[in-house]
Coordinates of C-alpha atoms (C1' of nucleotides) in Angstrom, one line a residue:
Chain R
M100 CA 0.0 0.0 0.0
L101 CA 2.1 2.9 1.2
S102 CA 4.8 3.8 -1.1
I103 CA 4.9 7.5 -2.0
C104 CA 8.5 7.3 -3.0
E105 CA 9.3 4.5 -0.6
A106 CA 7.4 6.2 2.1
V107 CA 8.6 9.7 1.5
G108 CA 12.1 8.5 0.9
M109 CA 12.2 10.3 -2.4
P110 CA 13.1 8.5 -5.7
P111 CA 16.3 8.9 -7.6
S112 CA 15.4 12.6 -7.3
T113 CA 16.1 13.2 -11.0
G114 CA 13.2 13.1 -13.5
L115 CA 10.6 15.6 -14.4
R116 CA 8.1 14.2 -11.9
A117 CA 10.4 14.4 -9.0
R118 CA 11.3 18.0 -9.9
M119 CA 7.6 18.9 -9.9
R120 CA 7.2 17.2 -6.6
A121 CA 10.0 19.0 -4.9
E122 CA 8.8 22.3 -6.2
L123 CA 5.3 21.8 -5.1
T124 CA 6.5 20.6 -1.7
G125 CA 8.4 23.8 -1.4
E126 CA 5.4 25.9 -2.4
I127 CA 3.2 24.2 0.1
K128 CA 5.7 24.9 2.9
D129 CA 6.1 28.5 1.8
E130 CA 2.4 29.1 1.8
A131 CA 2.0 27.3 5.1
R132 CA 4.7 29.5 6.5
R133 CA 2.9 32.5 5.2
Q134 CA -0.3 31.4 7.0
L135 CA 1.7 30.5 10.1
A136 CA 3.1 34.0 10.2
A137 CA -0.4 35.5 9.7
E138 CA -2.5 33.3 11.9
G139 CA -0.2 31.2 14.1
A140 CA 0.0 27.5 14.3
P141 CA -3.6 26.7 15.4
G142 CA -4.8 28.8 12.5
L143 CA -2.8 26.9 9.9
S144 CA -5.4 25.1 7.7
L145 CA -4.4 22.6 5.1
R146 CA -7.5 23.5 3.1
A147 CA -6.6 27.1 3.1
V148 CA -3.1 26.3 1.9
T149 CA -4.5 24.2 -1.0
R150 CA -7.0 26.9 -1.8
S151 CA -4.2 29.5 -2.1
L152 CA -2.3 27.1 -4.3
G153 CA -5.4 26.4 -6.5
M154 CA -5.4 22.7 -5.9
A155 CA -7.9 20.3 -4.5
S156 CA -8.0 20.0 -0.8
S157 CA -7.2 16.3 -0.9
A158 CA -4.1 16.8 -3.1
I159 CA -2.0 18.1 -0.2
Y160 CA -2.1 14.7 1.4
R161 CA 0.1 13.4 -1.4
Y162 CA 2.9 15.6 0.0
F163 CA 2.2 15.7 3.7
P164 CA 0.4 12.7 5.1
S165 CA -1.2 14.8 7.9
R166 CA -1.2 18.2 9.3
D167 CA 1.3 17.2 11.9
D168 CA 3.7 16.2 9.2
L169 CA 3.5 19.6 7.7
L170 CA 4.0 21.2 11.1
T171 CA 7.0 18.9 11.6
A172 CA 8.5 20.1 8.4
L173 CA 8.0 23.7 9.4
I174 CA 9.5 23.0 12.8
V175 CA 12.6 21.4 11.3
D176 CA 13.0 24.4 9.0
A177 CA 12.6 26.8 11.9
Y178 CA 15.2 24.9 14.0
D179 CA 17.6 25.0 11.0
A180 CA 17.1 28.7 10.5
I181 CA 17.8 29.5 14.1
G182 CA 20.8 27.3 14.1
A183 CA 22.1 28.9 10.9
A184 CA 21.6 32.4 12.4
A185 CA 23.5 31.4 15.5
E186 CA 26.3 29.8 13.5
E187 CA 26.7 32.7 11.3
A188 CA 26.8 35.2 14.2
D189 CA 29.4 33.0 15.9
A190 CA 31.5 32.7 12.8
S191 CA 31.5 36.5 12.3
C192 CA 33.3 37.0 15.6
S193 CA 37.0 36.6 16.5
P194 CA 37.3 33.1 17.8
G195 CA 39.1 34.2 20.9
D196 CA 36.6 36.9 21.8
Y197 CA 34.3 34.6 23.8
G198 CA 32.4 37.4 25.4
G199 CA 31.7 38.9 22.0
R200 CA 30.7 35.6 20.6
W201 CA 28.2 35.0 23.4
R202 CA 26.8 38.4 22.9
A203 CA 26.6 38.1 19.1
V204 CA 25.0 34.7 19.2
G205 CA 22.5 35.8 21.8
L206 CA 21.5 38.9 19.8
A207 CA 21.2 36.9 16.6
I208 CA 18.9 34.4 18.2
R209 CA 16.7 37.1 19.6
A210 CA 16.7 38.9 16.3
W211 CA 15.6 35.8 14.5
A212 CA 12.9 35.2 17.0
V213 CA 11.6 38.7 16.9
A214 CA 11.5 38.6 13.1
H215 CA 9.7 35.2 13.0
P216 CA 7.7 35.2 16.2
H217 CA 5.2 32.5 15.2
E218 CA 7.9 30.1 14.0
Y219 CA 9.7 30.7 17.2
A220 CA 6.6 29.9 19.1
L221 CA 6.1 26.8 17.1
V222 CA 9.5 25.6 18.2
Y223 CA 9.9 27.0 21.7
G224 CA 6.3 27.5 22.7
S225 CA 4.0 24.9 24.1
P226 CA 4.3 21.6 22.2
V227 CA 1.2 20.4 20.3
P228 CA -0.4 17.6 22.3
G229 CA -0.8 14.3 20.7
Y230 CA 2.0 15.2 18.5
R231 CA 5.1 13.2 19.2
A232 CA 8.2 14.9 18.0
P233 CA 9.8 12.6 15.4
E234 CA 13.5 12.0 15.4
D235 CA 13.9 14.4 12.4
T236 CA 13.6 17.3 14.7
V237 CA 16.3 16.5 17.3
G238 CA 19.1 17.0 14.8
P239 CA 18.2 20.5 13.7
A240 CA 17.1 21.3 17.3
S241 CA 20.5 20.7 18.7
R242 CA 22.2 23.0 16.2
V243 CA 21.7 26.2 18.2
T244 CA 22.4 24.4 21.4
F245 CA 25.6 23.1 20.1
V246 CA 26.8 26.6 19.0
L247 CA 26.4 27.8 22.6
A248 CA 27.9 24.6 24.1
R249 CA 30.9 24.7 21.8
M250 CA 31.6 28.3 22.7
V251 CA 31.7 27.4 26.4
D252 CA 33.8 24.3 25.8
E253 CA 36.3 26.1 23.7
A254 CA 36.7 28.8 26.2
S255 CA 37.2 26.2 28.9
R256 CA 39.8 24.4 26.7
D257 CA 41.7 27.6 26.1
G258 CA 41.6 28.5 29.8
A259 CA 39.8 31.7 28.8
L260 CA 37.1 31.4 31.4
L261 CA 37.4 33.7 34.4
E262 CA 36.7 31.5 37.4
S263 CA 35.4 34.7 38.9
A264 CA 32.6 33.8 41.2
E265 CA 33.4 30.2 41.8
G266 CA 33.4 29.3 45.4
L267 CA 31.8 32.6 46.3
G268 CA 29.7 31.3 49.1
L269 CA 28.0 28.5 47.1
P270 CA 28.3 24.9 48.4
A271 CA 29.9 22.3 46.2
L272 CA 27.7 20.6 43.6
D273 CA 25.3 18.0 44.8
V274 CA 25.9 14.5 43.7
A275 CA 22.7 14.4 41.6
V276 CA 23.8 17.6 39.8
L277 CA 27.2 16.1 39.3
D278 CA 25.6 13.1 37.6
E279 CA 23.8 15.4 35.1
S280 CA 26.8 17.7 34.5
R281 CA 29.0 14.7 33.9
R282 CA 26.6 13.2 31.4
L283 CA 26.3 16.6 29.7
A284 CA 30.1 17.0 29.7
D285 CA 30.5 13.8 27.9
L286 CA 27.9 15.0 25.4
A287 CA 29.1 18.5 24.6
F288 CA 31.5 19.8 27.1
P289 CA 34.6 17.7 27.1
H290 CA 36.8 20.4 28.5
A291 CA 34.5 22.3 30.9
S292 CA 34.3 21.9 34.7
D293 CA 31.1 20.7 36.3
E294 CA 30.4 24.2 37.7
V295 CA 30.8 25.7 34.3
V296 CA 28.5 23.1 32.7
V297 CA 25.8 23.9 35.2
R298 CA 26.2 27.7 34.7
A299 CA 26.0 27.2 30.9
V300 CA 22.7 25.5 31.3
I301 CA 21.5 28.3 33.4
A302 CA 22.6 30.9 30.9
W303 CA 21.1 28.9 28.1
T304 CA 17.7 28.7 29.7
Q305 CA 17.8 32.4 30.7
L306 CA 18.5 33.3 27.1
F307 CA 15.5 31.5 25.7
G308 CA 13.4 32.3 28.8
M309 CA 13.8 36.0 28.2
I310 CA 13.0 35.8 24.5
S311 CA 9.9 33.7 25.2
F312 CA 8.8 36.2 27.8
E313 CA 9.2 39.0 25.4
L314 CA 7.4 37.3 22.5
F315 CA 4.7 35.7 24.6
G316 CA 3.8 39.0 26.2
H317 CA 5.0 38.5 29.7
F318 CA 6.9 41.8 29.7
H319 CA 3.7 43.7 29.1
S320 CA 3.7 46.7 31.3
V321 CA 7.0 45.4 32.8
I322 CA 9.6 46.2 30.2
E323 CA 8.9 48.4 27.3
F324 CA 12.1 48.3 25.2
V325 CA 13.5 44.8 25.7
E326 CA 16.6 45.0 23.6
P327 CA 18.8 46.9 26.0
V328 CA 17.8 44.8 28.9
F329 CA 18.3 41.7 26.8
E330 CA 21.8 42.8 25.9
R331 CA 22.6 43.6 29.5
S332 CA 21.4 40.2 30.5
L333 CA 23.8 38.7 28.0
L334 CA 26.6 40.6 29.6
E335 CA 25.5 39.3 33.0
T336 CA 25.0 35.7 32.1
G337 CA 28.2 35.7 30.1
R338 CA 30.0 36.8 33.2
M339 CA 28.3 34.1 35.2
V340 CA 29.6 31.5 32.8
G341 CA 33.0 33.0 33.1
F342 CA 33.4 34.6 29.6
P343 CA 35.7 37.6 29.4
P344 CA 33.8 40.8 28.6
P345 CA 33.2 41.4 24.8
R346 CA 36.1 43.1 23.1
R347 CA 35.2 46.5 21.8
G348 CA 35.0 46.4 18.0
P349 CA 32.9 47.0 15.0
Q350 CA 30.2 44.7 16.3
E351 CA 26.9 46.6 16.8
G352 CA 24.2 44.0 16.5
G353 CA 26.5 41.0 16.2
G354 CA 25.3 39.4 13.0
A355 CA 21.8 41.0 13.3
D356 CA 19.2 39.0 11.6
G357 CA 21.6 36.3 10.7
G358 CA 20.2 36.3 7.2
A359 CA 19.1 32.7 7.4
G360 CA 16.9 32.6 4.4
R361 CA 13.9 34.9 4.8
G362 CA 14.6 38.5 5.5
T363 CA 14.5 40.6 8.6
G364 CA 10.8 40.7 8.7
G365 CA 10.1 44.0 6.9
G366 CA 11.7 47.4 6.6
P367 CA 10.0 49.5 9.2
G368 CA 11.7 49.7 12.6
G369 CA 14.3 47.2 11.4
A370 CA 17.5 48.4 12.8
D371 CA 16.8 51.7 14.4
G372 CA 17.5 50.2 17.8
S373 CA 13.8 50.6 18.8
D374 CA 12.8 47.0 19.1
G375 CA 12.3 45.4 15.8
R376 CA 8.7 44.7 16.3
T377 CA 6.2 46.8 14.4
E378 CA 2.9 48.0 15.6
A379 CA 1.1 45.6 13.3
D380 CA 3.0 42.7 14.8
D381 CA 2.0 43.7 18.3
E382 CA -1.6 43.9 17.0
R383 CA -1.6 40.3 16.0
F384 CA 0.9 38.5 18.0
Y385 CA 0.5 39.7 21.4
L386 CA 0.6 39.3 24.9
I387 CA -1.3 36.8 27.0
Chain Z
M11 CA -30.2 42.0 22.9
L12 CA -27.3 41.0 25.0
S13 CA -28.0 40.7 28.6
I14 CA -27.0 37.4 30.2
C15 CA -27.0 39.0 33.6
E16 CA -25.9 42.4 32.4
A17 CA -23.4 40.9 30.0
V18 CA -21.9 38.3 32.4
G19 CA -21.9 40.8 35.2
M20 CA -23.8 38.4 37.4
P21 CA -27.2 39.2 39.0
P22 CA -27.7 39.7 42.8
S23 CA -26.0 36.3 43.0
T24 CA -28.5 35.0 45.5
G25 CA -31.5 33.0 44.3
L26 CA -31.9 29.4 43.2
R27 CA -31.2 30.2 39.6
A28 CA -28.0 32.0 40.3
R29 CA -26.8 29.1 42.4
M30 CA -27.4 26.7 39.6
R31 CA -25.6 29.0 37.3
A32 CA -22.6 29.3 39.5
E33 CA -22.5 25.5 40.0
L34 CA -22.8 24.7 36.3
T35 CA -20.2 27.3 35.4
G36 CA -17.9 25.5 37.9
E37 CA -18.7 22.1 36.5
I38 CA -18.0 23.4 33.0
K39 CA -14.6 24.7 34.0
D40 CA -13.8 21.5 35.9
E41 CA -14.7 19.4 32.9
A42 CA -12.8 21.7 30.6
R43 CA -9.8 21.5 32.9
R44 CA -10.0 17.8 32.8
Q45 CA -10.0 17.8 29.0
L46 CA -7.2 20.3 29.0
A47 CA -5.1 18.1 31.1
A48 CA -5.8 15.1 28.9
E49 CA -5.6 16.7 25.5
G50 CA -4.1 20.1 25.8
A51 CA -5.4 23.5 24.8
P52 CA -6.0 22.8 21.1
G53 CA -7.9 19.6 22.0
L54 CA -10.3 21.4 24.2
S55 CA -13.7 21.1 22.6
L56 CA -16.8 22.8 23.8
R57 CA -19.0 20.1 22.3
A58 CA -17.0 17.4 24.2
V59 CA -17.4 19.4 27.4
T60 CA -21.2 19.6 27.0
R61 CA -21.3 16.0 26.0
S62 CA -19.6 15.0 29.2
L63 CA -22.0 17.1 31.1
G64 CA -25.0 15.7 29.3
M65 CA -26.3 19.0 28.0
A66 CA -26.9 20.3 24.5
S67 CA -23.9 21.7 22.7
S68 CA -25.5 25.1 22.4
A69 CA -26.2 25.4 26.1
I70 CA -22.6 26.1 27.0
Y71 CA -22.8 29.5 25.2
R72 CA -25.1 30.6 28.0
Y73 CA -22.1 30.4 30.3
F74 CA -19.2 31.2 28.1
P75 CA -19.9 33.3 25.0
S76 CA -17.1 31.7 23.1
R77 CA -14.3 29.2 23.3
D78 CA -11.8 32.0 24.0
D79 CA -13.8 33.1 27.0
L80 CA -13.6 29.6 28.5
L81 CA -9.9 29.6 27.9
T82 CA -9.6 33.0 29.5
A83 CA -11.4 31.7 32.6
L84 CA -9.0 28.7 32.7
I85 CA -6.0 31.1 32.3
V86 CA -7.2 33.3 35.1
D87 CA -7.6 30.2 37.4
A88 CA -4.2 29.0 36.4
Y89 CA -2.5 32.3 37.1
D90 CA -4.3 32.4 40.5
A91 CA -3.2 28.9 41.3
I92 CA 0.4 29.6 40.5
G93 CA 0.2 32.9 42.5
A94 CA -1.3 31.1 45.4
A95 CA 1.3 28.4 45.4
A96 CA 4.1 31.0 45.3
E97 CA 2.5 33.1 48.1
E98 CA 2.0 30.1 50.3
A99 CA 5.6 28.9 49.8
D100 CA 6.9 32.4 50.6
A101 CA 4.7 32.7 53.7
S102 CA 6.0 29.4 55.0
C103 CA 9.5 30.8 55.2
S104 CA 11.2 32.9 57.8
P105 CA 10.8 36.4 56.4
G106 CA 14.5 37.2 56.9
D107 CA 15.7 34.1 55.2
Y108 CA 15.7 35.6 51.7
G109 CA 17.7 32.8 50.2
G110 CA 15.4 30.3 51.6
R111 CA 12.4 32.2 50.3
W112 CA 13.8 32.4 46.8
R113 CA 14.5 28.7 46.9
A114 CA 11.1 27.8 48.3
V115 CA 9.1 29.9 45.9
G116 CA 11.1 28.7 42.9
L117 CA 10.5 25.1 43.9
A118 CA 6.9 25.7 44.5
I119 CA 6.4 27.3 41.1
R120 CA 8.1 24.4 39.4
A121 CA 6.2 21.9 41.5
W122 CA 2.9 23.4 40.4
A123 CA 4.0 23.5 36.8
V124 CA 5.1 19.9 36.8
A125 CA 1.8 18.9 38.4
H126 CA -0.3 20.9 35.9
P127 CA 1.8 21.0 32.7
H128 CA -1.0 21.8 30.3
E129 CA -2.3 24.6 32.5
Y130 CA 1.3 25.9 32.7
A131 CA 1.6 25.7 29.0
L132 CA -1.7 27.6 28.6
V133 CA -0.3 30.4 30.5
Y134 CA 3.4 30.4 29.8
G135 CA 3.5 28.8 26.4
S136 CA 2.7 30.3 23.1
P137 CA -0.2 32.6 23.2
V138 CA -3.3 31.7 21.2
P139 CA -3.3 33.9 18.0
G140 CA -6.3 36.1 17.5
Y141 CA -6.9 35.9 21.1
R142 CA -6.3 39.2 22.8
A143 CA -5.7 38.8 26.5
P144 CA -8.4 40.6 28.4
E145 CA -7.7 42.8 31.3
D146 CA -9.0 40.1 33.6
T147 CA -5.7 38.2 33.2
V148 CA -3.2 40.9 34.1
G149 CA -4.2 41.0 37.8
P150 CA -3.8 37.3 38.5
A151 CA -0.8 37.2 36.2
S152 CA 1.1 39.6 38.3
R153 CA 0.5 37.7 41.4
V154 CA 3.6 35.4 41.1
T155 CA 5.7 38.1 39.7
F156 CA 4.8 40.3 42.7
V157 CA 5.9 37.6 45.1
L158 CA 9.3 37.5 43.6
A159 CA 9.6 41.2 43.3
R160 CA 8.6 41.8 46.8
M161 CA 11.2 39.4 48.0
V162 CA 13.9 41.3 46.2
D163 CA 12.6 44.6 47.4
E164 CA 12.3 43.6 51.0
A165 CA 15.8 42.2 50.9
S166 CA 17.0 45.5 49.5
R167 CA 15.1 47.5 52.1
D168 CA 16.6 45.5 54.9
G169 CA 20.1 45.7 53.5
A170 CA 20.2 42.0 53.3
L171 CA 21.5 41.8 49.7
L172 CA 25.1 40.9 49.3
E173 CA 26.5 43.3 46.7
S174 CA 28.8 40.4 45.9
A175 CA 29.4 40.5 42.2
E176 CA 28.6 44.2 41.6
G177 CA 31.3 46.0 39.8
L178 CA 33.0 42.7 39.0
G179 CA 34.2 43.7 35.6
L180 CA 30.8 44.8 34.2
P181 CA 30.4 48.3 32.9
A182 CA 27.7 50.6 34.4
L183 CA 24.2 50.2 33.2
D184 CA 23.4 51.7 29.8
V185 CA 21.0 54.6 29.8
A186 CA 18.3 52.7 28.0
V187 CA 18.6 49.9 30.6
L188 CA 18.4 52.6 33.3
D189 CA 15.1 53.8 31.9
E190 CA 13.6 50.4 32.2
S191 CA 14.9 49.6 35.6
R192 CA 13.7 53.0 36.9
R193 CA 10.3 52.4 35.6
L194 CA 10.3 48.9 37.0
A195 CA 11.5 50.3 40.3
D196 CA 8.6 52.7 40.5
L197 CA 6.4 49.7 39.8
A198 CA 7.6 47.1 42.2
F199 CA 11.1 47.8 43.5
P200 CA 11.0 51.0 45.5
H201 CA 14.1 50.1 47.5
A202 CA 16.2 48.2 45.1
S203 CA 19.1 49.6 43.1
D204 CA 19.1 49.6 39.4
E205 CA 21.6 46.7 39.1
V206 CA 19.5 44.6 41.5
V207 CA 16.3 45.3 39.5
V208 CA 18.0 44.1 36.3
R209 CA 19.4 41.0 38.0
A210 CA 16.0 40.3 39.4
V211 CA 14.5 40.3 35.9
I212 CA 17.3 38.0 34.7
A213 CA 16.6 35.6 37.6
W214 CA 12.9 35.8 36.9
T215 CA 13.2 34.9 33.2
Q216 CA 15.7 32.2 34.0
L217 CA 13.3 30.6 36.5
F218 CA 10.5 30.3 34.0
G219 CA 12.8 29.6 31.1
M220 CA 14.1 26.5 32.8
I221 CA 10.6 25.3 33.8
S222 CA 9.4 25.8 30.2
F223 CA 12.4 24.0 28.8
E224 CA 11.7 21.1 31.1
L225 CA 8.0 20.9 30.4
F226 CA 8.3 21.6 26.7
G227 CA 10.8 18.9 26.2
H228 CA 13.9 20.9 25.4
F229 CA 15.9 19.0 28.0
H230 CA 15.3 15.7 26.1
S231 CA 18.6 13.9 26.1
V232 CA 20.2 16.9 27.8
I233 CA 19.1 16.7 31.4
E234 CA 17.4 13.6 32.8
F235 CA 16.6 14.5 36.3
V236 CA 15.8 18.2 36.3
E237 CA 15.0 18.8 39.9
P238 CA 18.5 18.9 41.3
V239 CA 19.8 21.1 38.4
F240 CA 16.8 23.4 38.9
E241 CA 17.5 23.7 42.6
R242 CA 21.1 24.4 41.9
S243 CA 20.1 27.1 39.4
L244 CA 18.0 28.7 42.2
L245 CA 21.0 28.8 44.3
E246 CA 23.1 30.4 41.5
T247 CA 20.5 32.9 40.4
G248 CA 19.7 33.8 44.0
R249 CA 23.3 34.6 44.6
M250 CA 23.4 36.7 41.4
V251 CA 20.5 38.8 42.8
G252 CA 22.4 39.1 46.0
F253 CA 20.3 36.9 48.3
P254 CA 22.2 35.3 51.2
P255 CA 22.3 31.6 50.9
P256 CA 19.3 29.7 52.3
R257 CA 19.5 29.0 56.0
R258 CA 19.6 25.4 56.8
G259 CA 16.3 24.3 58.3
P260 CA 13.3 21.9 58.0
Q261 CA 12.7 23.1 54.5
E262 CA 12.9 20.2 52.0
G263 CA 10.6 21.0 49.2
G264 CA 9.7 24.5 50.2
G265 CA 5.9 24.3 50.2
A266 CA 5.9 21.6 47.6
D267 CA 2.7 21.6 45.6
G268 CA 1.4 24.7 47.2
G269 CA -1.9 23.0 47.6
A270 CA -3.7 25.5 45.4
G271 CA -6.9 23.6 44.9
R272 CA -6.3 20.6 42.8
G273 CA -3.9 18.0 44.1
T274 CA -0.4 17.2 43.1
G275 CA -1.4 15.4 40.0
G276 CA -1.6 11.8 41.2
G277 CA 0.1 9.6 43.6
P278 CA 2.9 7.7 41.7
G279 CA 6.2 9.4 41.9
G280 CA 4.7 12.3 43.8
A281 CA 7.4 13.3 46.3
D282 CA 10.1 10.7 46.0
G283 CA 12.4 13.2 44.7
S284 CA 12.5 11.6 41.3
D285 CA 10.8 14.2 39.2
G286 CA 7.1 14.4 39.8
R287 CA 6.2 13.4 36.2
T288 CA 4.8 10.0 35.6
E289 CA 5.5 7.9 32.6
A290 CA 2.0 8.4 31.4
D291 CA 2.4 12.2 31.5
D292 CA 5.6 11.8 29.4
E293 CA 3.7 9.7 27.0
R294 CA 1.2 12.4 26.2
F295 CA 2.8 15.6 27.1
Y296 CA 6.1 15.4 25.6
L297 CA 9.0 16.9 24.0
I298 CA 9.2 18.8 20.9
Chain A
dC296 C1' -51.3 36.3 38.3
dA297 C1' -48.6 38.3 34.5
dT298 C1' -44.4 39.5 32.5
dC299 C1' -39.8 39.1 31.2
dA300 C1' -35.3 37.3 31.4
dA301 C1' -32.6 33.2 31.7
dC302 C1' -32.5 28.8 30.1
dA303 C1' -32.3 24.3 27.4
dA304 C1' -32.8 22.0 23.1
dG305 C1' -32.5 21.2 18.3
dA306 C1' -31.6 22.4 13.6
dG307 C1' -28.5 24.4 10.8
dC308 C1' -24.2 26.8 8.8
dA309 C1' -19.5 27.1 7.5
dG310 C1' -15.4 25.3 8.2
dT311 C1' -11.9 21.6 9.5
dG312 C1' -8.7 17.0 8.9
dA313 C1' -8.9 12.9 6.7
dT314 C1' -10.3 8.9 3.5
dC315 C1' -12.0 6.9 -0.6
dA316 C1' -12.7 5.6 -5.4
dC317 C1' -11.8 7.2 -9.7
dA318 C1' -9.4 9.1 -13.8
dC319 C1' -5.1 10.5 -15.8
dA320 C1' -0.2 10.9 -16.9
dA321 C1' 4.6 9.9 -16.3
dA322 C1' 8.1 6.0 -15.9
dG323 C1' 10.0 1.9 -17.1
dG324 C1' 10.4 -2.9 -18.5
dA325 C1' 8.7 -6.4 -22.2
Chain U
dT255 C1' 5.9 0.0 -29.2
dC256 C1' 2.8 -1.6 -25.9
dC257 C1' 1.5 -2.2 -21.3
dT258 C1' 1.9 -2.3 -16.5
dT259 C1' 3.2 0.1 -12.5
dT260 C1' 3.3 4.1 -9.9
dG261 C1' 2.6 8.8 -8.6
dT262 C1' -0.6 12.4 -9.0
dG263 C1' -5.0 15.5 -9.1
dT264 C1' -10.2 15.4 -8.3
dG265 C1' -14.7 15.3 -6.1
dA266 C1' -17.6 13.1 -2.9
dT267 C1' -17.9 11.9 1.7
dC268 C1' -17.4 11.3 6.9
dA269 C1' -17.0 12.9 11.4
dC270 C1' -16.0 16.7 13.8
dT271 C1' -15.6 21.6 15.2
dG272 C1' -17.3 26.7 16.9
dC273 C1' -21.1 29.3 16.6
dT274 C1' -25.9 31.2 15.5
dC275 C1' -30.7 31.0 15.3
dT276 C1' -35.4 29.6 16.5
dT277 C1' -38.5 27.5 19.5
dG278 C1' -40.3 26.3 23.7
dT279 C1' -39.9 26.1 28.9
dT280 C1' -39.1 27.7 33.5
dG281 C1' -37.6 30.5 37.2
dA282 C1' -37.7 35.1 39.3
dT283 C1' -40.1 39.5 39.9
dG284 C1' -43.5 43.2 39.4

DNA sequence: CATCAACAAGAGCAGTGATCACACAAAGGA
DNA sequence: TCCTTTGTGTGATCACTGCTCTTGTTGATG
């Protein structure tokens, strides 16, 4: 019964038919992404997508067996885009400038999130119940994480981390925490100490926690212009991890949008330092 | 046309009819909460709720004008429950033990979130597009936030904050950051310094960022037992804010579930220190 | 008692995800 | 070249959703 190119395994890829298929698949994803940006994930309708593409409603199931599969594809793309933005920002820095790299990558991730709020929400917001994340997502998902982890590990390896606050009144790590940090060290931090691994996790969760709070509206009537506060928090968490402060240089924005595929989200208010979000964005993707 | 008790303003409240109304409203919310816990927010169906309650599908609109209104009610309840859990945990501590209070409140918030993952996601996950948060939510929403802010401010007022890491290589606050921290200080931190306000925001976002990462599956294959790491992060962020370390005492759990209404989410694995989440929970509310 | 508002019920509308049988065209071996 | 296989587009159809409208009933209040 099921075949569809050996169950979505794609045929030899060459051939007129395969080209059409790849193209249409891309068009479907593009249109879906457009609707995602306009209405959010719950408002993404397969029928609306096919309607926009001028095809029968049942035709889309030849390309995506279910709505969840379409969402999965969008999730994978979003993860990849965030990862690419982070990697590009990291690469644009002097490798030894760990503080600058942390700052640049953090700013790039936030810039991408602000430019693509619904895709960010799709990935870092509440998971869709009943939808079990397939293995396809874990690879792209770890891309950003790995950029951050590598940064910490390289700094550890080079002895560039300031062991500033260590032993400043805090007790030694609990044995249960040690278990986790050891396992994590084997996974991505071969050179970092246990304390540094734990602090990296803290900085990591703070980074995304702050972005989520901003995009999900929890700063409503708390913080008006998030960017400067966000940048300050990068400084503070960077120091907590032990990074030396960013070197002064021609940074300013640290890779900005990252340029991962789609643009910065529209001209108005783009890089004037205000916030990146337009009024219209606020109108639709708002605050809880 | 529209009346429904002066547009859901409720009548004199007494009277047999009003009692029935209040009771049915509660039953609807309970059943909705049950479905929310089982299927998540997108799976919450008004028709299914009425079906479970043995009433006509159209009857529910007498109580909640739309699906969004039902969700709003659940959101308000969730905010209140989190706020109550945090307040209770805070109250159970010695007022001068700021480190202990920070720890207890953080643990209580996480315990509530782990026990009610879907309600947490409803409130701290991606907002529902097209749904504009009504003013009803901002009051309950600020309840938890205020518990945390008050803690920081009282510690500042009492001079209990260790100015440990201040000036440790970080430049002075940017003027844009100062604007925000000043506005925030007027709002909730009358006694705290600008640096402390900013660090409180960082600790706040880290707290919820870590909980969200845990519940939304971003620790999958990264951290197995989150609780000890979470507790360590409370220690670390507490020190960043300047809290003195928690006093040793009969704490252990720091208010635990908070007891805000519904129970801890089921017996198995409740308080054995493992994690609080059952296998069944993981099966349905999972990882992205 | 009479009146009016709140209520419950059912039919119905437009929309959704998903499945099916059917017709057609490309691909590839005989 | 024919002919089979396979992927593709179509329309009908199902079960379901949120929501509205109309109809009839019942409680509260003058």
